[in-house]
PDB file of C-alpha atoms in Angstrom:
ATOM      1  CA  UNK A   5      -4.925  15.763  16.254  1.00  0.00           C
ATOM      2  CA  UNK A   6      -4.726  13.373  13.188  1.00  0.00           C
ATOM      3  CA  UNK A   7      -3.994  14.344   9.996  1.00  0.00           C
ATOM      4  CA  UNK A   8      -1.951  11.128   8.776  1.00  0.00           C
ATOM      5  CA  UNK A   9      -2.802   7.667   8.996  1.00  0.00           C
ATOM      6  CA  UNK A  10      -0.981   4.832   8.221  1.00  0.00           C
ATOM      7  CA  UNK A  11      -2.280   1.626   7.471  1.00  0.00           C
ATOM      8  CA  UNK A  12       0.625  -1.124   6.575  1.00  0.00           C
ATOM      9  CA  UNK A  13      -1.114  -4.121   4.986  1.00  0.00           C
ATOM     10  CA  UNK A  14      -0.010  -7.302   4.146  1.00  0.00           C
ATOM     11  CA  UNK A  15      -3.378  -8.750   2.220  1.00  0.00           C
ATOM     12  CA  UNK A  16      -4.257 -11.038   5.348  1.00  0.00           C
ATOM     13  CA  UNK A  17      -7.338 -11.729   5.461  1.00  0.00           C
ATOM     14  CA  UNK A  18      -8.991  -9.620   8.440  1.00  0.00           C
ATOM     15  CA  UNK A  19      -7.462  -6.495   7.391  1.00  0.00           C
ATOM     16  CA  UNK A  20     -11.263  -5.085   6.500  1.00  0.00           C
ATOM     17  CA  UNK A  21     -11.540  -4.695   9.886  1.00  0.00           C
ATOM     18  CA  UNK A  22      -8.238  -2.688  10.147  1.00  0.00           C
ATOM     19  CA  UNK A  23      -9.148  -0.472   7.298  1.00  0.00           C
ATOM     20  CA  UNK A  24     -12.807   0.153   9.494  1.00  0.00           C
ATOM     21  CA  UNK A  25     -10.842   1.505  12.399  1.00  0.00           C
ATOM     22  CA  UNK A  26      -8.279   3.352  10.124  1.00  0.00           C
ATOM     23  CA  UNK A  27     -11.728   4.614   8.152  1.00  0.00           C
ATOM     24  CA  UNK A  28     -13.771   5.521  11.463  1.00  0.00           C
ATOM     25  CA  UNK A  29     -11.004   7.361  12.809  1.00  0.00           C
ATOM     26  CA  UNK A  30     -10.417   9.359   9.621  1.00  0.00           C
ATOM     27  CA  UNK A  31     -13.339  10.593   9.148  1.00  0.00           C
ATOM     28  CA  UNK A  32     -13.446  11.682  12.689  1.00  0.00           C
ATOM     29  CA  UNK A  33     -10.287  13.985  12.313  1.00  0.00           C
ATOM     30  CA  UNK A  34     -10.871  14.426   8.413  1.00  0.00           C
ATOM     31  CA  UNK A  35      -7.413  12.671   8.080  1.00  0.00           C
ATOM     32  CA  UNK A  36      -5.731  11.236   4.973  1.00  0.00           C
ATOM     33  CA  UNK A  37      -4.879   7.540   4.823  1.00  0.00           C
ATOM     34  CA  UNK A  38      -1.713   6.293   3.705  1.00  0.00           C
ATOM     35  CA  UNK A  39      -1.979   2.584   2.375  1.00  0.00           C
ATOM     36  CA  UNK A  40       1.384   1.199   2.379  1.00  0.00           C
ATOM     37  CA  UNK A  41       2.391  -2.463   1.811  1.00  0.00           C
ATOM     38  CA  UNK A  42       5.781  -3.592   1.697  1.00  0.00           C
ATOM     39  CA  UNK A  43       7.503  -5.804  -0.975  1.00  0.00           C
ATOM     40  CA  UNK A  44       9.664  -7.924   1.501  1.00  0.00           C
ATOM     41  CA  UNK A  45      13.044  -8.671  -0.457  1.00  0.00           C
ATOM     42  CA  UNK A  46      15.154 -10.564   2.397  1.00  0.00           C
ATOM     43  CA  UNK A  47      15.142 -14.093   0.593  1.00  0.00           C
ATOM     44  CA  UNK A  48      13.319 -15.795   4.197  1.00  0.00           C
ATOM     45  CA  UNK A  49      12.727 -19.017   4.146  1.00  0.00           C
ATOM     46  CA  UNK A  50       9.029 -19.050   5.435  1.00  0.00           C
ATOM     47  CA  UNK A  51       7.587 -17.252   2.193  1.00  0.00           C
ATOM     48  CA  UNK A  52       6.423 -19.156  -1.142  1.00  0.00           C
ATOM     49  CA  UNK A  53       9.907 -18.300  -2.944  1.00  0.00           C
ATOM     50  CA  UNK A  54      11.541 -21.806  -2.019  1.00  0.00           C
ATOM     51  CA  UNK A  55      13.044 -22.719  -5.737  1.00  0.00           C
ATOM     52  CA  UNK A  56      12.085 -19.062  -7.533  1.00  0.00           C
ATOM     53  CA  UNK A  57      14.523 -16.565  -8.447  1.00  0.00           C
ATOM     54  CA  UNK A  58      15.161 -13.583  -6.887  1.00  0.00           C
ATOM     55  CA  UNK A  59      13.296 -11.207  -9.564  1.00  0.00           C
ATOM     56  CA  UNK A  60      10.437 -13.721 -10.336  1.00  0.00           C
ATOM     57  CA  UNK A  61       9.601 -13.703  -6.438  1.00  0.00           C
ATOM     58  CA  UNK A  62       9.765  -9.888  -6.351  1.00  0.00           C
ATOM     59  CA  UNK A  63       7.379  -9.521  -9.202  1.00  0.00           C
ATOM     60  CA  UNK A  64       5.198 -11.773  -7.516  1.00  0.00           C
ATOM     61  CA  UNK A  65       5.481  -9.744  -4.265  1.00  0.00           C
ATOM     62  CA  UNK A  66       4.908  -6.786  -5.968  1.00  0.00           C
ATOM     63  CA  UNK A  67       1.790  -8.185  -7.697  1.00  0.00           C
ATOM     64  CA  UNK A  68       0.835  -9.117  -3.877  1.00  0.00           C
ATOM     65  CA  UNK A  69       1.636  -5.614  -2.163  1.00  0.00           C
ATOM     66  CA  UNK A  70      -0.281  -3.903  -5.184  1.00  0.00           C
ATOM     67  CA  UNK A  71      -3.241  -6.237  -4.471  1.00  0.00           C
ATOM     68  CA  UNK A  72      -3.075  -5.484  -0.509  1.00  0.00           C
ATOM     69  CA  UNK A  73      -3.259  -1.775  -0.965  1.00  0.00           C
ATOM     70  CA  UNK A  74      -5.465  -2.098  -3.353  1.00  0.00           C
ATOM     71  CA  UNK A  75      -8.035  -4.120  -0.932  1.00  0.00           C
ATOM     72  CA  UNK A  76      -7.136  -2.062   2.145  1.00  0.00           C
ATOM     73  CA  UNK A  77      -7.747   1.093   0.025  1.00  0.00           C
ATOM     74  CA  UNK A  78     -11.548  -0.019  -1.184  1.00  0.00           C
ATOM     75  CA  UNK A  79     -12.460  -1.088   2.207  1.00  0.00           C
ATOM     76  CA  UNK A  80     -12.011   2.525   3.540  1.00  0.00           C
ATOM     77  CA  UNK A  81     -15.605   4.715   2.967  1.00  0.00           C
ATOM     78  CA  UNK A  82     -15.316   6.966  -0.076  1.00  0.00           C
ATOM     79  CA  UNK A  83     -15.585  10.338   1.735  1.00  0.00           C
ATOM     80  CA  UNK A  84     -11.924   9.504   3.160  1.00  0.00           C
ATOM     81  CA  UNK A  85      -9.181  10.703   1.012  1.00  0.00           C
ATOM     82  CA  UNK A  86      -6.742   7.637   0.712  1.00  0.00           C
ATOM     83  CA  UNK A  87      -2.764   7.538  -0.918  1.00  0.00           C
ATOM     84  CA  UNK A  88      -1.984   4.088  -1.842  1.00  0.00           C
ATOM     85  CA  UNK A  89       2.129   3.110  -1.994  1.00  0.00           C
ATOM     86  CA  UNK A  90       4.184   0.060  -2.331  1.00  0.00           C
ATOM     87  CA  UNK A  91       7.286  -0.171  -1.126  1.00  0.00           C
ATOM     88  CA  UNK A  92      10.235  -2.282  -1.384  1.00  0.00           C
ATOM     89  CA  UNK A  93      12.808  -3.483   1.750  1.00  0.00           C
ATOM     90  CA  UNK A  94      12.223  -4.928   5.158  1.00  0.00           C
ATOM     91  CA  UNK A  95       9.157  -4.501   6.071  1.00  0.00           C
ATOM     92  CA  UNK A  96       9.136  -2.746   9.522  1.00  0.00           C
ATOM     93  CA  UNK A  97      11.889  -0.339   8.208  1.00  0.00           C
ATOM     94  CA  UNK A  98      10.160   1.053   5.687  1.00  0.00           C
ATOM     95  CA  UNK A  99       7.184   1.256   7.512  1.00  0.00           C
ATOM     96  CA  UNK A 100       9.315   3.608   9.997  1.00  0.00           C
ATOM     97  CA  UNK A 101      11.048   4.938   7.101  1.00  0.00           C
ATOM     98  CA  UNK A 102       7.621   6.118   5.209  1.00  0.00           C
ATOM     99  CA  UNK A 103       5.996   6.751   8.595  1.00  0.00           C
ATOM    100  CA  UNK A 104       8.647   9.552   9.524  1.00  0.00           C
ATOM    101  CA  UNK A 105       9.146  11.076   5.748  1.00  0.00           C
ATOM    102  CA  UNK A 106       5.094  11.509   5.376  1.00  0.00           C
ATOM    103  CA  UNK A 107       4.926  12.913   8.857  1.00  0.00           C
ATOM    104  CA  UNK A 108       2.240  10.596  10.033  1.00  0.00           C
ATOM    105  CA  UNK A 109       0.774  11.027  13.114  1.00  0.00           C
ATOM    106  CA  UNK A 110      -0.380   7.495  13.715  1.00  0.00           C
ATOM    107  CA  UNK A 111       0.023   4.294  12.803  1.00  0.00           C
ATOM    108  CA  UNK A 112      -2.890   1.483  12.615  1.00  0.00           C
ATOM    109  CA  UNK A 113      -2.146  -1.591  11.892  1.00  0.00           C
ATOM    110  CA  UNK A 114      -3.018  -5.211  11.976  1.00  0.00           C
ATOM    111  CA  UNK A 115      -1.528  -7.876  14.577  1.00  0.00           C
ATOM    112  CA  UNK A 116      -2.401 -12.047  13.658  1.00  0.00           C
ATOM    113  CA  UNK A 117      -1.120 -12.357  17.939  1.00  0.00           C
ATOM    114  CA  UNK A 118       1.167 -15.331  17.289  1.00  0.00           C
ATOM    115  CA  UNK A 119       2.663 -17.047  19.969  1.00  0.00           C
ATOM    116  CA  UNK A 120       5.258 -19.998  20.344  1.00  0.00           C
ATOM    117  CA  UNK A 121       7.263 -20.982  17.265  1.00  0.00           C
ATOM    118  CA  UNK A 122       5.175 -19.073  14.687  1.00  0.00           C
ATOM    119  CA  UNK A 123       6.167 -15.740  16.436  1.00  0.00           C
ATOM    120  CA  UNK A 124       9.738 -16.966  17.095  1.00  0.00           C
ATOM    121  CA  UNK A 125      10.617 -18.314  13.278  1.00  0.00           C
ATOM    122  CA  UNK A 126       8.378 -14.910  11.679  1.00  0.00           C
ATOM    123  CA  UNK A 127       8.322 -12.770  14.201  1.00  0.00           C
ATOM    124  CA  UNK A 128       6.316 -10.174  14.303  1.00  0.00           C
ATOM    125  CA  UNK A 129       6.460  -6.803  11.996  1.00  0.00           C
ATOM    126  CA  UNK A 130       3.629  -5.018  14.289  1.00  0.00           C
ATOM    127  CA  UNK A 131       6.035  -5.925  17.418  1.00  0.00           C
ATOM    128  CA  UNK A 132       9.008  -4.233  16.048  1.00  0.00           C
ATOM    129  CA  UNK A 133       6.927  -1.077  14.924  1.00  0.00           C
ATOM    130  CA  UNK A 134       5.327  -0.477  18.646  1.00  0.00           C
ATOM    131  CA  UNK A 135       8.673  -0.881  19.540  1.00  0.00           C
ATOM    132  CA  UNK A 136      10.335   1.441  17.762  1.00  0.00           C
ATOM    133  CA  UNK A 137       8.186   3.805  15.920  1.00  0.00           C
ATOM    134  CA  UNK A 138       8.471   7.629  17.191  1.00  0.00           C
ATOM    135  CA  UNK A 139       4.111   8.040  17.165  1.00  0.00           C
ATOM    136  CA  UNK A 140       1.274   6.337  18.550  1.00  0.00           C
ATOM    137  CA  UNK A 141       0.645   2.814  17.447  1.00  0.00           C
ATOM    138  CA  UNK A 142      -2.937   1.462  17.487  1.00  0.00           C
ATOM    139  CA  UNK A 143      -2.461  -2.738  16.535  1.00  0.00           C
ATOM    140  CA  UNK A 144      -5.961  -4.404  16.173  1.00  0.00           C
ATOM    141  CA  UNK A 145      -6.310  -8.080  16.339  1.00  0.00           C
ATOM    142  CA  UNK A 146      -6.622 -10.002  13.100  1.00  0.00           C
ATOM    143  CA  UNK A 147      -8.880 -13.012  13.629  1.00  0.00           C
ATOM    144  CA  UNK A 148      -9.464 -15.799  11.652  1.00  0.00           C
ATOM    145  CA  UNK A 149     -12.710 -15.522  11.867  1.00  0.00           C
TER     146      UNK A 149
END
């Protein structure tokens, strides 16, 4: 049923308990992984580039996204093969982008469930992805906890 999983990360904290669902199911269907974090290069005024230039805030998200899949990747049991990949763009396009050229067959994913301003001024990646991807979507909730 499964043979490619996708599981976007970001580095939040909380995605350990993404890359256990993404993990458990896996295993179940003896599915590959595909870690994929996205180096976000819109210049938007809610990330830490306020005053850096354009290339120095890249390499920094770059640094980040290499970090993310990095984390994601070890927190998925070593019987399950895993790809790791950074991309570079806006984020829930290349999602869909990598999603549809590696013929995955579902996407899990993390969802921080903001409301009010936060989810008006950031929005939300996971929201546009259910919306528009063209397979299944499993979002599980990020907590702070």
């Amino acid at each position: 049923m499964y043979d490619h999983l996708l599981l976007p990360t970001d580095g939040s904290d909380g995605m350990s308990t993404v890359a256990e669902h993404v993990g458990s199911l896996a295993r179940q269907y003896d599915a590959t992984v595909h870690a994929l974090s996205v180096v976000d290069t819109r210049n938007r005024f809610e990330g830490p580039n306020m005053g850096l230039g354009t290339e120095t805030w890249e390499d920094a998200e770059r640094e980040r996204a290499e970090r993310a899949v990095g984390d994601a990747a070890d927190s998925i049991p070593g019987e399950v093969a895993v790809e790791r990949h950074v991309e570079s763009g806006v984020p829930h396009a290349e999602l869909l982008d990598y999603a549809d050229a590696a013929d995955v067959d579902l996407i899990v994913m993390g969802t921080h469930g903001r409301t009010g301003i936060d989810h008006y001024l950031i929005g939300s990646i996971a929201e546009r992805v259910v919306r528009q991807s063209p397979v299944p979507v499993l979002t599980v909730r990020i907590t702070e906890e």
